[in-house]
PDB file of C-alpha atoms in Angstrom:
ATOM      1  CA  UNK A 120       0.000   0.000   0.000  1.00  0.00           C
ATOM      2  CA  UNK A 121       1.397   3.345  -1.062  1.00  0.00           C
ATOM      3  CA  UNK A 122       1.164   6.645   0.782  1.00  0.00           C
ATOM      4  CA  UNK A 123       2.036  10.206  -0.178  1.00  0.00           C
ATOM      5  CA  UNK A 124       4.691  10.536   2.515  1.00  0.00           C
ATOM      6  CA  UNK A 125       8.098   8.912   2.948  1.00  0.00           C
ATOM      7  CA  UNK A 126       7.508   5.468   4.450  1.00  0.00           C
ATOM      8  CA  UNK A 127      11.226   4.669   4.558  1.00  0.00           C
ATOM      9  CA  UNK A 128      11.899   7.617   6.832  1.00  0.00           C
ATOM     10  CA  UNK A 129       9.069   6.634   9.163  1.00  0.00           C
ATOM     11  CA  UNK A 130       9.609   2.858   9.032  1.00  0.00           C
ATOM     12  CA  UNK A 131      13.271   2.290   8.160  1.00  0.00           C
ATOM     13  CA  UNK A 132      13.364  -1.465   8.876  1.00  0.00           C
ATOM     14  CA  UNK A 133      12.127  -4.322   6.731  1.00  0.00           C
ATOM     15  CA  UNK A 134       9.741  -5.307   9.570  1.00  0.00           C
ATOM     16  CA  UNK A 135       8.861  -2.622  12.115  1.00  0.00           C
ATOM     17  CA  UNK A 136       7.416  -3.275  15.576  1.00  0.00           C
ATOM     18  CA  UNK A 137       4.623  -0.961  16.749  1.00  0.00           C
ATOM     19  CA  UNK A 138       3.105  -0.941  20.254  1.00  0.00           C
ATOM     20  CA  UNK A 139       0.463   1.154  22.045  1.00  0.00           C
ATOM     21  CA  UNK A 140       2.775   4.188  21.932  1.00  0.00           C
ATOM     22  CA  UNK A 141       2.254   4.424  18.150  1.00  0.00           C
ATOM     23  CA  UNK A 142       5.987   4.980  17.786  1.00  0.00           C
ATOM     24  CA  UNK A 143       8.257   2.600  15.844  1.00  0.00           C
ATOM     25  CA  UNK A 144      10.854   0.738  17.860  1.00  0.00           C
ATOM     26  CA  UNK A 145      14.101   2.717  17.936  1.00  0.00           C
ATOM     27  CA  UNK A 146      12.522   6.038  16.923  1.00  0.00           C
ATOM     28  CA  UNK A 147      14.457   9.190  17.839  1.00  0.00           C
ATOM     29  CA  UNK A 148      13.195  12.751  17.460  1.00  0.00           C
ATOM     30  CA  UNK A 149      11.914  15.899  19.145  1.00  0.00           C
ATOM     31  CA  UNK A 150       8.329  16.535  20.265  1.00  0.00           C
ATOM     32  CA  UNK A 151       7.206  17.803  16.851  1.00  0.00           C
ATOM     33  CA  UNK A 152       8.664  14.773  15.075  1.00  0.00           C
ATOM     34  CA  UNK A 153       7.124  12.545  17.728  1.00  0.00           C
ATOM     35  CA  UNK A 154       3.650  13.966  17.084  1.00  0.00           C
ATOM     36  CA  UNK A 155       4.110  13.761  13.306  1.00  0.00           C
ATOM     37  CA  UNK A 156       5.186  10.144  13.631  1.00  0.00           C
ATOM     38  CA  UNK A 157       2.068   9.224  15.609  1.00  0.00           C
ATOM     39  CA  UNK A 158      -0.172  11.025  13.125  1.00  0.00           C
ATOM     40  CA  UNK A 159       1.334   9.268  10.105  1.00  0.00           C
ATOM     41  CA  UNK A 160       1.353   5.871  11.808  1.00  0.00           C
ATOM     42  CA  UNK A 161      -2.307   6.330  12.675  1.00  0.00           C
ATOM     43  CA  UNK A 162      -3.017   6.814   8.973  1.00  0.00           C
ATOM     44  CA  UNK A 163      -1.054   3.683   8.047  1.00  0.00           C
ATOM     45  CA  UNK A 164      -2.671   1.469  10.691  1.00  0.00           C
ATOM     46  CA  UNK A 165      -6.183   2.655   9.910  1.00  0.00           C
ATOM     47  CA  UNK A 166      -5.800   2.179   6.145  1.00  0.00           C
ATOM     48  CA  UNK A 167      -4.093  -1.214   6.460  1.00  0.00           C
ATOM     49  CA  UNK A 168      -6.719  -2.308   8.982  1.00  0.00           C
ATOM     50  CA  UNK A 169      -9.522  -1.407   6.590  1.00  0.00           C
ATOM     51  CA  UNK A 170      -7.802  -3.236   3.733  1.00  0.00           C
ATOM     52  CA  UNK A 171      -7.362  -6.327   5.909  1.00  0.00           C
ATOM     53  CA  UNK A 172     -11.010  -6.354   6.977  1.00  0.00           C
ATOM     54  CA  UNK A 173     -12.145  -5.975   3.371  1.00  0.00           C
ATOM     55  CA  UNK A 174      -9.884  -8.806   2.200  1.00  0.00           C
ATOM     56  CA  UNK A 175     -11.284 -11.100   4.912  1.00  0.00           C
ATOM     57  CA  UNK A 176     -14.892 -10.118   4.279  1.00  0.00           C
ATOM     58  CA  UNK A 177     -15.375  -8.666   7.762  1.00  0.00           C
ATOM     59  CA  UNK A 178     -18.091  -6.152   8.558  1.00  0.00           C
ATOM     60  CA  UNK A 179     -15.814  -4.067  10.767  1.00  0.00           C
ATOM     61  CA  UNK A 180     -12.118  -3.389  11.092  1.00  0.00           C
ATOM     62  CA  UNK A 181     -10.189  -5.233  13.783  1.00  0.00           C
ATOM     63  CA  UNK A 182      -6.999  -3.188  13.503  1.00  0.00           C
ATOM     64  CA  UNK A 183      -6.689   0.564  13.962  1.00  0.00           C
ATOM     65  CA  UNK A 184      -4.562   3.028  15.880  1.00  0.00           C
ATOM     66  CA  UNK A 185      -7.371   3.543  18.381  1.00  0.00           C
ATOM     67  CA  UNK A 186      -7.735  -0.205  19.031  1.00  0.00           C
ATOM     68  CA  UNK A 187      -3.995  -0.490  19.646  1.00  0.00           C
ATOM     69  CA  UNK A 188      -3.899   2.059  22.457  1.00  0.00           C
ATOM     70  CA  UNK A 189      -4.037   0.841  26.076  1.00  0.00           C
ATOM     71  CA  UNK A 190      -3.342  -2.781  25.101  1.00  0.00           C
ATOM     72  CA  UNK A 191      -0.402  -5.180  25.092  1.00  0.00           C
ATOM     73  CA  UNK A 192      -0.957  -5.784  21.381  1.00  0.00           C
ATOM     74  CA  UNK A 193       1.938  -5.619  18.957  1.00  0.00           C
ATOM     75  CA  UNK A 194       1.680  -4.809  15.262  1.00  0.00           C
ATOM     76  CA  UNK A 195       4.409  -5.796  12.832  1.00  0.00           C
ATOM     77  CA  UNK A 196       4.485  -3.722   9.640  1.00  0.00           C
ATOM     78  CA  UNK A 197       6.424  -5.058   6.661  1.00  0.00           C
ATOM     79  CA  UNK A 198       7.884  -2.515   4.246  1.00  0.00           C
ATOM     80  CA  UNK A 199       9.138  -2.746   0.679  1.00  0.00           C
ATOM     81  CA  UNK A 200      11.796  -0.051   0.795  1.00  0.00           C
ATOM     82  CA  UNK A 201      12.030   0.167  -3.003  1.00  0.00           C
ATOM     83  CA  UNK A 202       8.304   0.576  -3.579  1.00  0.00           C
ATOM     84  CA  UNK A 203       6.438   3.746  -4.539  1.00  0.00           C
ATOM     85  CA  UNK A 204       9.385   5.227  -6.428  1.00  0.00           C
ATOM     86  CA  UNK A 205      11.738   4.924  -3.486  1.00  0.00           C
ATOM     87  CA  UNK A 206       9.355   6.286  -0.839  1.00  0.00           C
ATOM     88  CA  UNK A 207       8.592   2.773   0.360  1.00  0.00           C
ATOM     89  CA  UNK A 208       5.374   0.753   0.484  1.00  0.00           C
ATOM     90  CA  UNK A 209       3.672  -1.003   3.398  1.00  0.00           C
ATOM     91  CA  UNK A 210       3.051  -4.549   2.184  1.00  0.00           C
ATOM     92  CA  UNK A 211       2.126  -6.564   5.279  1.00  0.00           C
ATOM     93  CA  UNK A 212       0.556  -6.379   8.726  1.00  0.00           C
ATOM     94  CA  UNK A 213       0.515  -8.877  11.586  1.00  0.00           C
ATOM     95  CA  UNK A 214      -1.051  -8.182  14.989  1.00  0.00           C
ATOM     96  CA  UNK A 215      -0.582 -10.257  18.145  1.00  0.00           C
ATOM     97  CA  UNK A 216      -1.980  -9.874  21.644  1.00  0.00           C
ATOM     98  CA  UNK A 217      -2.976 -11.728  24.808  1.00  0.00           C
ATOM     99  CA  UNK A 218      -6.616 -12.615  25.451  1.00  0.00           C
ATOM    100  CA  UNK A 219      -8.331 -14.199  28.454  1.00  0.00           C
ATOM    101  CA  UNK A 220     -10.158 -17.173  26.955  1.00  0.00           C
ATOM    102  CA  UNK A 221     -12.336 -20.042  28.151  1.00  0.00           C
ATOM    103  CA  UNK A 222     -11.331 -23.071  26.100  1.00  0.00           C
ATOM    104  CA  UNK A 223     -11.731 -26.844  25.887  1.00  0.00           C
ATOM    105  CA  UNK A 224      -9.075 -29.400  25.026  1.00  0.00           C
ATOM    106  CA  UNK A 225      -9.687 -32.451  22.849  1.00  0.00           C
ATOM    107  CA  UNK A 226     -10.901 -34.431  25.883  1.00  0.00           C
ATOM    108  CA  UNK A 227     -13.461 -31.816  26.893  1.00  0.00           C
ATOM    109  CA  UNK A 228     -11.490 -30.459  29.850  1.00  0.00           C
ATOM    110  CA  UNK A 229     -12.101 -26.772  30.484  1.00  0.00           C
ATOM    111  CA  UNK A 230      -9.379 -24.140  30.909  1.00  0.00           C
ATOM    112  CA  UNK A 231      -9.314 -20.428  31.603  1.00  0.00           C
ATOM    113  CA  UNK A 232      -6.072 -19.255  30.015  1.00  0.00           C
ATOM    114  CA  UNK A 233      -4.496 -16.141  28.538  1.00  0.00           C
ATOM    115  CA  UNK A 234      -2.533 -17.267  25.488  1.00  0.00           C
ATOM    116  CA  UNK A 235      -0.800 -15.204  22.855  1.00  0.00           C
ATOM    117  CA  UNK A 236      -3.135 -14.780  19.905  1.00  0.00           C
ATOM    118  CA  UNK A 237      -2.969 -13.863  16.246  1.00  0.00           C
ATOM    119  CA  UNK A 238      -5.517 -11.062  15.926  1.00  0.00           C
ATOM    120  CA  UNK A 239      -4.924  -9.907  12.349  1.00  0.00           C
ATOM    121  CA  UNK A 240      -2.752 -11.014   9.431  1.00  0.00           C
ATOM    122  CA  UNK A 241      -2.713  -9.380   6.036  1.00  0.00           C
ATOM    123  CA  UNK A 242      -0.429  -9.222   3.018  1.00  0.00           C
ATOM    124  CA  UNK A 243      -1.338  -6.661   0.371  1.00  0.00           C
ATOM    125  CA  UNK A 244      -2.963  -8.232  -2.687  1.00  0.00           C
ATOM    126  CA  UNK A 245      -0.208  -6.953  -4.985  1.00  0.00           C
ATOM    127  CA  UNK A 246       2.462  -8.840  -2.985  1.00  0.00           C
ATOM    128  CA  UNK A 247       0.840 -12.169  -2.222  1.00  0.00           C
ATOM    129  CA  UNK A 248       2.353 -15.538  -3.215  1.00  0.00           C
ATOM    130  CA  UNK A 249       5.849 -14.094  -2.935  1.00  0.00           C
ATOM    131  CA  UNK A 250       6.837 -15.589   0.439  1.00  0.00           C
ATOM    132  CA  UNK A 251       6.215 -12.365   2.349  1.00  0.00           C
ATOM    133  CA  UNK A 252       3.620 -13.919   4.647  1.00  0.00           C
ATOM    134  CA  UNK A 253       6.046 -16.632   5.722  1.00  0.00           C
ATOM    135  CA  UNK A 254       8.803 -14.063   6.270  1.00  0.00           C
ATOM    136  CA  UNK A 255       6.550 -11.870   8.414  1.00  0.00           C
ATOM    137  CA  UNK A 256       5.145 -14.769  10.426  1.00  0.00           C
ATOM    138  CA  UNK A 257       8.580 -16.225  11.125  1.00  0.00           C
ATOM    139  CA  UNK A 258       9.838 -12.834  12.273  1.00  0.00           C
ATOM    140  CA  UNK A 259       6.971 -12.595  14.760  1.00  0.00           C
ATOM    141  CA  UNK A 260       7.619 -16.109  16.113  1.00  0.00           C
ATOM    142  CA  UNK A 261      11.288 -15.311  16.607  1.00  0.00           C
ATOM    143  CA  UNK A 262      10.622 -11.882  18.119  1.00  0.00           C
ATOM    144  CA  UNK A 263       8.150 -13.220  20.697  1.00  0.00           C
ATOM    145  CA  UNK A 264       9.823 -16.619  21.147  1.00  0.00           C
ATOM    146  CA  UNK A 265       6.660 -18.525  20.258  1.00  0.00           C
ATOM    147  CA  UNK A 266       5.808 -21.845  18.646  1.00  0.00           C
ATOM    148  CA  UNK A 267       3.109 -21.880  15.941  1.00  0.00           C
ATOM    149  CA  UNK A 268       1.111 -24.557  17.756  1.00  0.00           C
ATOM    150  CA  UNK A 269       0.878 -22.445  20.932  1.00  0.00           C
ATOM    151  CA  UNK A 270      -0.977 -19.573  19.259  1.00  0.00           C
ATOM    152  CA  UNK A 271      -4.731 -19.056  19.284  1.00  0.00           C
ATOM    153  CA  UNK A 272      -6.018 -17.643  15.988  1.00  0.00           C
ATOM    154  CA  UNK A 273      -8.883 -15.158  15.977  1.00  0.00           C
ATOM    155  CA  UNK A 274     -11.360 -15.946  13.169  1.00  0.00           C
ATOM    156  CA  UNK A 275      -8.818 -17.206  10.615  1.00  0.00           C
ATOM    157  CA  UNK A 276      -9.792 -17.133   6.964  1.00  0.00           C
ATOM    158  CA  UNK A 277      -9.614 -20.261   4.824  1.00  0.00           C
ATOM    159  CA  UNK A 278      -6.504 -18.801   3.209  1.00  0.00           C
ATOM    160  CA  UNK A 279      -4.838 -18.396   6.610  1.00  0.00           C
ATOM    161  CA  UNK A 280      -5.738 -21.955   7.618  1.00  0.00           C
ATOM    162  CA  UNK A 281      -4.197 -23.209   4.376  1.00  0.00           C
ATOM    163  CA  UNK A 282      -1.089 -21.153   5.137  1.00  0.00           C
ATOM    164  CA  UNK A 283      -0.741 -22.761   8.586  1.00  0.00           C
ATOM    165  CA  UNK A 284      -1.253 -26.239   7.180  1.00  0.00           C
ATOM    166  CA  UNK A 285       1.267 -25.746   4.376  1.00  0.00           C
ATOM    167  CA  UNK A 286       4.093 -24.157   6.369  1.00  0.00           C
ATOM    168  CA  UNK A 287       3.609 -25.553   9.883  1.00  0.00           C
ATOM    169  CA  UNK A 288       1.620 -28.760   9.433  1.00  0.00           C
ATOM    170  CA  UNK A 289      -1.261 -27.538  11.616  1.00  0.00           C
ATOM    171  CA  UNK A 290      -4.285 -29.529  10.486  1.00  0.00           C
ATOM    172  CA  UNK A 291      -6.248 -30.901  13.458  1.00  0.00           C
ATOM    173  CA  UNK A 292      -8.484 -28.159  14.864  1.00  0.00           C
ATOM    174  CA  UNK A 293      -9.872 -28.463  18.401  1.00  0.00           C
ATOM    175  CA  UNK A 294     -13.420 -27.004  18.262  1.00  0.00           C
ATOM    176  CA  UNK A 295     -14.170 -24.100  20.612  1.00  0.00           C
ATOM    177  CA  UNK A 296     -17.302 -22.219  21.642  1.00  0.00           C
ATOM    178  CA  UNK A 297     -15.689 -18.887  20.783  1.00  0.00           C
ATOM    179  CA  UNK A 298     -14.310 -17.681  17.456  1.00  0.00           C
ATOM    180  CA  UNK A 299     -10.723 -18.645  18.199  1.00  0.00           C
ATOM    181  CA  UNK A 300      -9.052 -21.613  16.529  1.00  0.00           C
ATOM    182  CA  UNK A 301      -6.415 -23.790  18.189  1.00  0.00           C
ATOM    183  CA  UNK A 302      -4.782 -26.973  16.982  1.00  0.00           C
ATOM    184  CA  UNK A 303      -3.963 -30.331  18.522  1.00  0.00           C
ATOM    185  CA  UNK A 304      -0.945 -29.844  20.774  1.00  0.00           C
ATOM    186  CA  UNK A 305      -2.021 -26.399  21.973  1.00  0.00           C
ATOM    187  CA  UNK A 306      -3.019 -27.754  25.411  1.00  0.00           C
ATOM    188  CA  UNK A 307      -0.065 -30.114  25.924  1.00  0.00           C
ATOM    189  CA  UNK A 308       1.530 -27.920  28.608  1.00  0.00           C
ATOM    190  CA  UNK A 309      -1.768 -27.472  30.466  1.00  0.00           C
ATOM    191  CA  UNK A 310      -2.511 -31.217  30.383  1.00  0.00           C
ATOM    192  CA  UNK A 311       0.995 -32.062  31.604  1.00  0.00           C
ATOM    193  CA  UNK A 312       0.741 -29.482  34.389  1.00  0.00           C
ATOM    194  CA  UNK A 313      -2.671 -30.832  35.429  1.00  0.00           C
ATOM    195  CA  UNK A 314      -1.357 -34.397  35.545  1.00  0.00           C
ATOM    196  CA  UNK A 315       1.693 -33.323  37.554  1.00  0.00           C
ATOM    197  CA  UNK A 316      -0.563 -31.472  39.992  1.00  0.00           C
ATOM    198  CA  UNK A 317      -2.718 -34.570  40.441  1.00  0.00           C
ATOM    199  CA  UNK A 318       0.370 -36.687  41.046  1.00  0.00           C
ATOM    200  CA  UNK A 319       1.618 -34.230  43.662  1.00  0.00           C
ATOM    201  CA  UNK A 320      -1.755 -34.267  45.408  1.00  0.00           C
ATOM    202  CA  UNK A 321      -1.859 -38.057  45.404  1.00  0.00           C
ATOM    203  CA  UNK A 322       1.630 -38.303  46.867  1.00  0.00           C
ATOM    204  CA  UNK A 323       1.108 -35.522  49.412  1.00  0.00           C
ATOM    205  CA  UNK A 324      -0.393 -37.957  51.983  1.00  0.00           C
ATOM    206  CA  UNK A 325       2.530 -39.906  53.563  1.00  0.00           C
ATOM    207  CA  UNK A 326       2.223 -43.645  54.100  1.00  0.00           C
ATOM    208  CA  UNK A 327       3.567 -45.882  56.852  1.00  0.00           C
ATOM    209  CA  UNK A 328       4.766 -49.417  56.290  1.00  0.00           C
ATOM    210  CA  UNK A 329       3.117 -52.071  58.443  1.00  0.00           C
ATOM    211  CA  UNK A 330       5.181 -54.381  60.639  1.00  0.00           C
ATOM    212  CA  UNK A 331       4.937 -57.336  58.284  1.00  0.00           C
ATOM    213  CA  UNK A 332       5.873 -55.126  55.327  1.00  0.00           C
ATOM    214  CA  UNK A 333       2.821 -56.121  53.304  1.00  0.00           C
ATOM    215  CA  UNK A 334       0.300 -53.383  53.993  1.00  0.00           C
ATOM    216  CA  UNK A 335       0.563 -49.618  53.887  1.00  0.00           C
ATOM    217  CA  UNK A 336      -1.681 -47.438  56.002  1.00  0.00           C
ATOM    218  CA  UNK A 337      -2.449 -43.909  54.889  1.00  0.00           C
ATOM    219  CA  UNK A 338      -1.807 -41.471  57.725  1.00  0.00           C
ATOM    220  CA  UNK A 339      -4.706 -39.320  56.622  1.00  0.00           C
ATOM    221  CA  UNK A 340      -6.998 -42.267  57.375  1.00  0.00           C
ATOM    222  CA  UNK A 341      -5.531 -42.536  60.866  1.00  0.00           C
ATOM    223  CA  UNK A 342      -6.150 -38.831  61.412  1.00  0.00           C
ATOM    224  CA  UNK A 343      -9.613 -38.771  59.880  1.00  0.00           C
ATOM    225  CA  UNK A 344     -12.502 -37.530  62.034  1.00  0.00           C
ATOM    226  CA  UNK A 345     -14.119 -40.941  62.393  1.00  0.00           C
ATOM    227  CA  UNK A 346     -10.900 -42.383  63.855  1.00  0.00           C
ATOM    228  CA  UNK A 347     -10.177 -39.490  66.235  1.00  0.00           C
ATOM    229  CA  UNK A 348     -13.213 -39.798  68.459  1.00  0.00           C
ATOM    230  CA  UNK A 349     -13.021 -41.486  71.842  1.00  0.00           C
ATOM    231  CA  UNK A 350     -16.782 -41.749  72.276  1.00  0.00           C
ATOM    232  CA  UNK A 351     -17.808 -42.675  68.739  1.00  0.00           C
ATOM    233  CA  UNK A 352     -18.860 -39.122  67.799  1.00  0.00           C
ATOM    234  CA  UNK A 353     -17.066 -37.800  64.692  1.00  0.00           C
ATOM    235  CA  UNK A 354     -14.919 -34.714  65.214  1.00  0.00           C
ATOM    236  CA  UNK A 355     -13.167 -32.405  62.798  1.00  0.00           C
ATOM    237  CA  UNK A 356      -9.478 -33.132  62.248  1.00  0.00           C
ATOM    238  CA  UNK A 357      -8.767 -29.386  62.271  1.00  0.00           C
ATOM    239  CA  UNK A 358      -9.608 -26.369  64.408  1.00  0.00           C
ATOM    240  CA  UNK A 359     -10.669 -26.050  68.006  1.00  0.00           C
ATOM    241  CA  UNK A 360     -12.523 -29.390  68.060  1.00  0.00           C
ATOM    242  CA  UNK A 361      -9.544 -31.431  66.899  1.00  0.00           C
ATOM    243  CA  UNK A 362      -8.011 -31.998  70.351  1.00  0.00           C
ATOM    244  CA  UNK A 363      -8.960 -35.102  72.337  1.00  0.00           C
ATOM    245  CA  UNK A 364     -11.454 -34.481  75.110  1.00  0.00           C
ATOM    246  CA  UNK A 365     -10.501 -35.329  78.731  1.00  0.00           C
ATOM    247  CA  UNK A 366     -12.443 -38.198  80.336  1.00  0.00           C
ATOM    248  CA  UNK A 367     -15.622 -37.222  82.183  1.00  0.00           C
ATOM    249  CA  UNK A 368     -15.110 -37.412  85.994  1.00  0.00           C
ATOM    250  CA  UNK A 369     -18.741 -38.283  86.729  1.00  0.00           C
ATOM    251  CA  UNK A 370     -18.690 -41.054  84.151  1.00  0.00           C
ATOM    252  CA  UNK A 371     -15.548 -42.443  85.767  1.00  0.00           C
ATOM    253  CA  UNK A 372     -17.139 -42.449  89.250  1.00  0.00           C
ATOM    254  CA  UNK A 373     -20.293 -44.147  87.997  1.00  0.00           C
ATOM    255  CA  UNK A 374     -18.285 -46.632  85.959  1.00  0.00           C
ATOM    256  CA  UNK A 375     -16.122 -47.623  88.944  1.00  0.00           C
ATOM    257  CA  UNK A 376     -19.153 -47.735  91.238  1.00  0.00           C
ATOM    258  CA  UNK A 377     -20.768 -50.280  88.971  1.00  0.00           C
ATOM    259  CA  UNK A 378     -17.688 -52.398  88.415  1.00  0.00           C
ATOM    260  CA  UNK A 379     -16.772 -52.408  92.131  1.00  0.00           C
ATOM    261  CA  UNK A 380     -20.094 -54.023  93.204  1.00  0.00           C
ATOM    262  CA  UNK A 381     -19.689 -57.733  94.019  1.00  0.00           C
ATOM    263  CA  UNK A 382     -21.311 -60.107  91.616  1.00  0.00           C
ATOM    264  CA  UNK A 383     -24.463 -61.858  92.809  1.00  0.00           C
ATOM    265  CA  UNK A 384     -23.856 -65.447  93.788  1.00  0.00           C
ATOM    266  CA  UNK A 385     -26.361 -68.087  94.251  1.00  0.00           C
TER     267      UNK A 385
END
């Protein structure tokens, strides 16, 4: 996409990282240049966002300068420095961000997680099928130290799904109730962590070997309420009612009075 101003001066790198500040990474300048930079970047983001939404058949734009503010989202802008008669052309956009999502794995287990997501991905129509999408995507993965399988994709187009299948072998989609798409392997860390947690919980109760070495008695069973009562009444194993009660003096007197009586003889 071409603009009437010098893109190369504003975005000097092949792939430029933009955050909520609306200032390219590494930018240097005074206050006037700072304000001009934000104004021009706003124009680029808004126009590229509209082009992306149109290409994907969306009713509204999902990328704009306003939507970038006050978020942790990152936009990567790819530039052809030789385009537009040497002024430079913006040829690609990729937006990532973290989202709090409720998701299900392939076994139906539910998770509330905040993964890194692909929120928008667009290569200008005049530069498609030239390897630019792969170059931009790989740059993002390297920059954020991510694996393709660990990303949640927001409403991917059929073209994007084909891209992921071709370059990264992502084919098995795990259905979700929301509009995000994840692939088999996305939940591997969560499943492993859940299994490890269960193993820790199961091994948290110490066991004691019996005298003959054949049976093991769980100490939590020994300390359970039903085994801690001297009069058959269950008591809590914790709190103020956990301590053993002293014997009742009156019961002791009555008990001894009965047992001390001589047995009747005939």
